[in-house]
PDB file of C-alpha atoms in Angstrom:
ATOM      1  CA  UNK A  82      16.762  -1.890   4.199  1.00 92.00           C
ATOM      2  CA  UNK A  83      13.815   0.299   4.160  1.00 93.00           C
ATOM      3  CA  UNK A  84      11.719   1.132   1.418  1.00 92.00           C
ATOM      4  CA  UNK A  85       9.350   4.379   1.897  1.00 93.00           C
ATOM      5  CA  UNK A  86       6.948   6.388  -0.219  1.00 91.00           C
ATOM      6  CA  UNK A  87       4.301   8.654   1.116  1.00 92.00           C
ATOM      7  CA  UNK A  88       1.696   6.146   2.275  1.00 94.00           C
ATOM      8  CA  UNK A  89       3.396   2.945   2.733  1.00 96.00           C
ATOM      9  CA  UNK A  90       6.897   2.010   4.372  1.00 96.00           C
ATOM     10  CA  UNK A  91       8.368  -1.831   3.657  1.00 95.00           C
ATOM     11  CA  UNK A  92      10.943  -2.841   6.431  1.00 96.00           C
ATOM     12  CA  UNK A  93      12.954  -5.630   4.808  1.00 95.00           C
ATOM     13  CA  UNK A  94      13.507  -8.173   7.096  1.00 92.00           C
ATOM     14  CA  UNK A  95      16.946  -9.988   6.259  1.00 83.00           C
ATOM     15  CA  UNK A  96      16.495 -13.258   8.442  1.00 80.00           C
ATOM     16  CA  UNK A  97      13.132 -14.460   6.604  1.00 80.00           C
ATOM     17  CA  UNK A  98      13.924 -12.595   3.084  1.00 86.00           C
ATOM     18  CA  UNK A  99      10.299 -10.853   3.948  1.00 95.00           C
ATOM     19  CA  UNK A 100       9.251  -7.250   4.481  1.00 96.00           C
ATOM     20  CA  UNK A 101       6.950  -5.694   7.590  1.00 97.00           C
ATOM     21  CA  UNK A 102       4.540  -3.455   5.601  1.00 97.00           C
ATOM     22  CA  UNK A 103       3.368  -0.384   7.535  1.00 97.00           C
ATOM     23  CA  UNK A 104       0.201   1.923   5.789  1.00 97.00           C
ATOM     24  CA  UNK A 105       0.027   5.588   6.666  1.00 95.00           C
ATOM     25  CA  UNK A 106      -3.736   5.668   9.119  1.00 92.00           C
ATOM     26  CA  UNK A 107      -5.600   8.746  10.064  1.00 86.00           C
ATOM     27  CA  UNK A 108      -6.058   8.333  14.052  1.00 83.00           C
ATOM     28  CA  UNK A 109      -9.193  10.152  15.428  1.00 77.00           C
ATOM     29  CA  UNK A 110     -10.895  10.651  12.247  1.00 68.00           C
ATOM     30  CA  UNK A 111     -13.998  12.001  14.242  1.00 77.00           C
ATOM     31  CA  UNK A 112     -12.507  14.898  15.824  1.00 77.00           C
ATOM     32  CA  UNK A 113     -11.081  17.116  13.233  1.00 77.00           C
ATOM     33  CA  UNK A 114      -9.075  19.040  15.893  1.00 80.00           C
ATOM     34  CA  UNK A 115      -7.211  16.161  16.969  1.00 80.00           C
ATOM     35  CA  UNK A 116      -6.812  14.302  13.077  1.00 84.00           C
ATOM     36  CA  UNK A 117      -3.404  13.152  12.584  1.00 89.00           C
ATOM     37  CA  UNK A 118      -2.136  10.623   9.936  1.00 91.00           C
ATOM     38  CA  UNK A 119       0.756   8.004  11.412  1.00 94.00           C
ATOM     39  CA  UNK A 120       2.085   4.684   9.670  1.00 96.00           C
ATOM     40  CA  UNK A 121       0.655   1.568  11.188  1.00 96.00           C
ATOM     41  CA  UNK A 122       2.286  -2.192  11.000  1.00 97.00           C
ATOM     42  CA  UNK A 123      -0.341  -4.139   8.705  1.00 96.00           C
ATOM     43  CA  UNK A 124       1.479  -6.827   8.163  1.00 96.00           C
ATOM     44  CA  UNK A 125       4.581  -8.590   9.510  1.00 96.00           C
ATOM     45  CA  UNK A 126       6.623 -11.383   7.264  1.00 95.00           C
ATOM     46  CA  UNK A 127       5.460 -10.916   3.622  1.00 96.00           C
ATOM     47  CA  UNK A 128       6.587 -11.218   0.557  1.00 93.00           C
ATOM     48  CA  UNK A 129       7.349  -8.129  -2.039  1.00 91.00           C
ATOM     49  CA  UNK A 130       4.590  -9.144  -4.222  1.00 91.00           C
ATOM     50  CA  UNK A 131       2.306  -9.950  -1.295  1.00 94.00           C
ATOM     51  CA  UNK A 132       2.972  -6.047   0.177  1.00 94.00           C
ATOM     52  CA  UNK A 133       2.212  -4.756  -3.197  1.00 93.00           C
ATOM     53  CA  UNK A 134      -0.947  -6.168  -3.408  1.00 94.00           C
ATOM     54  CA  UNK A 135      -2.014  -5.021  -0.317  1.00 96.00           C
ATOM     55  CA  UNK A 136      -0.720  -1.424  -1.051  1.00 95.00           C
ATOM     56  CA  UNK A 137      -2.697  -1.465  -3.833  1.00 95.00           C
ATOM     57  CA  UNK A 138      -5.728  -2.640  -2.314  1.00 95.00           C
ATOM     58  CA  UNK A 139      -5.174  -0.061   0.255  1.00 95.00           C
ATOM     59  CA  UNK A 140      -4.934   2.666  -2.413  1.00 94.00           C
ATOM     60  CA  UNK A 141      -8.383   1.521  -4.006  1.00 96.00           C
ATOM     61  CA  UNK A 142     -10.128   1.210  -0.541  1.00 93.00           C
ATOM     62  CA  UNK A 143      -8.926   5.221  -0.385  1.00 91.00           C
ATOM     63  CA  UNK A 144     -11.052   5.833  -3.799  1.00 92.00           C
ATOM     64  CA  UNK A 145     -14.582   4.811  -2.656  1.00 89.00           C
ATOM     65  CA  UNK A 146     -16.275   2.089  -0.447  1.00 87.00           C
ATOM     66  CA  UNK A 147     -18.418   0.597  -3.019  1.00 92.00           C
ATOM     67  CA  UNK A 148     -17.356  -0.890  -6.517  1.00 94.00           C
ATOM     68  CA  UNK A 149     -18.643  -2.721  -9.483  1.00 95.00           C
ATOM     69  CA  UNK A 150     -16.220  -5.733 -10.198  1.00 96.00           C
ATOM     70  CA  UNK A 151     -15.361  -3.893 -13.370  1.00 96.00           C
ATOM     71  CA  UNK A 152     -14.660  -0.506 -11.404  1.00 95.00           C
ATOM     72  CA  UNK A 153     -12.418  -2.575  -9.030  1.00 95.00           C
ATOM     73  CA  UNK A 154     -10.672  -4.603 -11.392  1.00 96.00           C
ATOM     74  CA  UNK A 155      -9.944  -1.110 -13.622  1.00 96.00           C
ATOM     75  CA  UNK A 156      -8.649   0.212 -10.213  1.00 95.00           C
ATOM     76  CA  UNK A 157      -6.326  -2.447  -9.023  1.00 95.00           C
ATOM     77  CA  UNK A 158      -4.647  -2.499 -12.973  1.00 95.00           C
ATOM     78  CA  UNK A 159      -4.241   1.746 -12.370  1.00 94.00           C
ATOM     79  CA  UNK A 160      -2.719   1.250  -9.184  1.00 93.00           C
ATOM     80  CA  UNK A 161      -0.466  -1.124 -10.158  1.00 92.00           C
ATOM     81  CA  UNK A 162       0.515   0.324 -12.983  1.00 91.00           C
ATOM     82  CA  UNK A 163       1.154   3.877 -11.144  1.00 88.00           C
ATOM     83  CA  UNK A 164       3.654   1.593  -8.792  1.00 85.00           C
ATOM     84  CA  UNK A 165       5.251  -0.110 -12.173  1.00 83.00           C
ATOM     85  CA  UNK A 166       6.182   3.427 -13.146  1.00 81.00           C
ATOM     86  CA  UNK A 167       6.896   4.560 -10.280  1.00 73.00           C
ATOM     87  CA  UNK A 168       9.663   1.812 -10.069  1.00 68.00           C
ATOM     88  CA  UNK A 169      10.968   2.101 -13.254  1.00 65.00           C
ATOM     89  CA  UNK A 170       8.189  -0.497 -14.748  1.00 55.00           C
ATOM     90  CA  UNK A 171      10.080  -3.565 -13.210  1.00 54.00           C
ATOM     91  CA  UNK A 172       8.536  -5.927 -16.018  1.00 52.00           C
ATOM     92  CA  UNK A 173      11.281  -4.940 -18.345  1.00 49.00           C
TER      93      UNK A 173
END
């Protein structure tokens, strides 16, 4: 099973009941002429929860390089919420 959205892909991995988490990477940042974006394995063998922290994380890191503990904390709680939504708030 694969789960995909535009910046992250999850690979569910049957045999360990754990996902491969790939993050969508800009390659050759420097040179604008040869720029592309292309999804990158961060992580192999991790839980659901553990991949949605780290998309999250990933999604903050895309804001700004520097935050107050405050700013990152308000952050994570929009990011997360943005993915609750987007999944049909899976508290309920």
């Amino acid at each position: 099973m694969i789960i995909e959205e535009k910046d992250f892909i999850l690979e569910y991995i049957d045999d360990h009941d754990c996902f491969d988490l790939s993050l969508l990477k800009v390659k050759n940042a420097k040179d604008a002429s040869k720029r592309r974006e292309e999804f990158e394995i961060v992580a192999y063998g991790v839980s659901f929860e553990s991949a949605m922290k780290r998309i999250i994380n990933y999604r903050v890191s895309k804001k700004s390089d520097t935050f107050t503990p405050r700013q990152y904390i308000n952050e994570f709680k929009q990011e997360r919420e943005s993915l609750l939504e987007l999944y049909g708030n899976l508290r309920k």
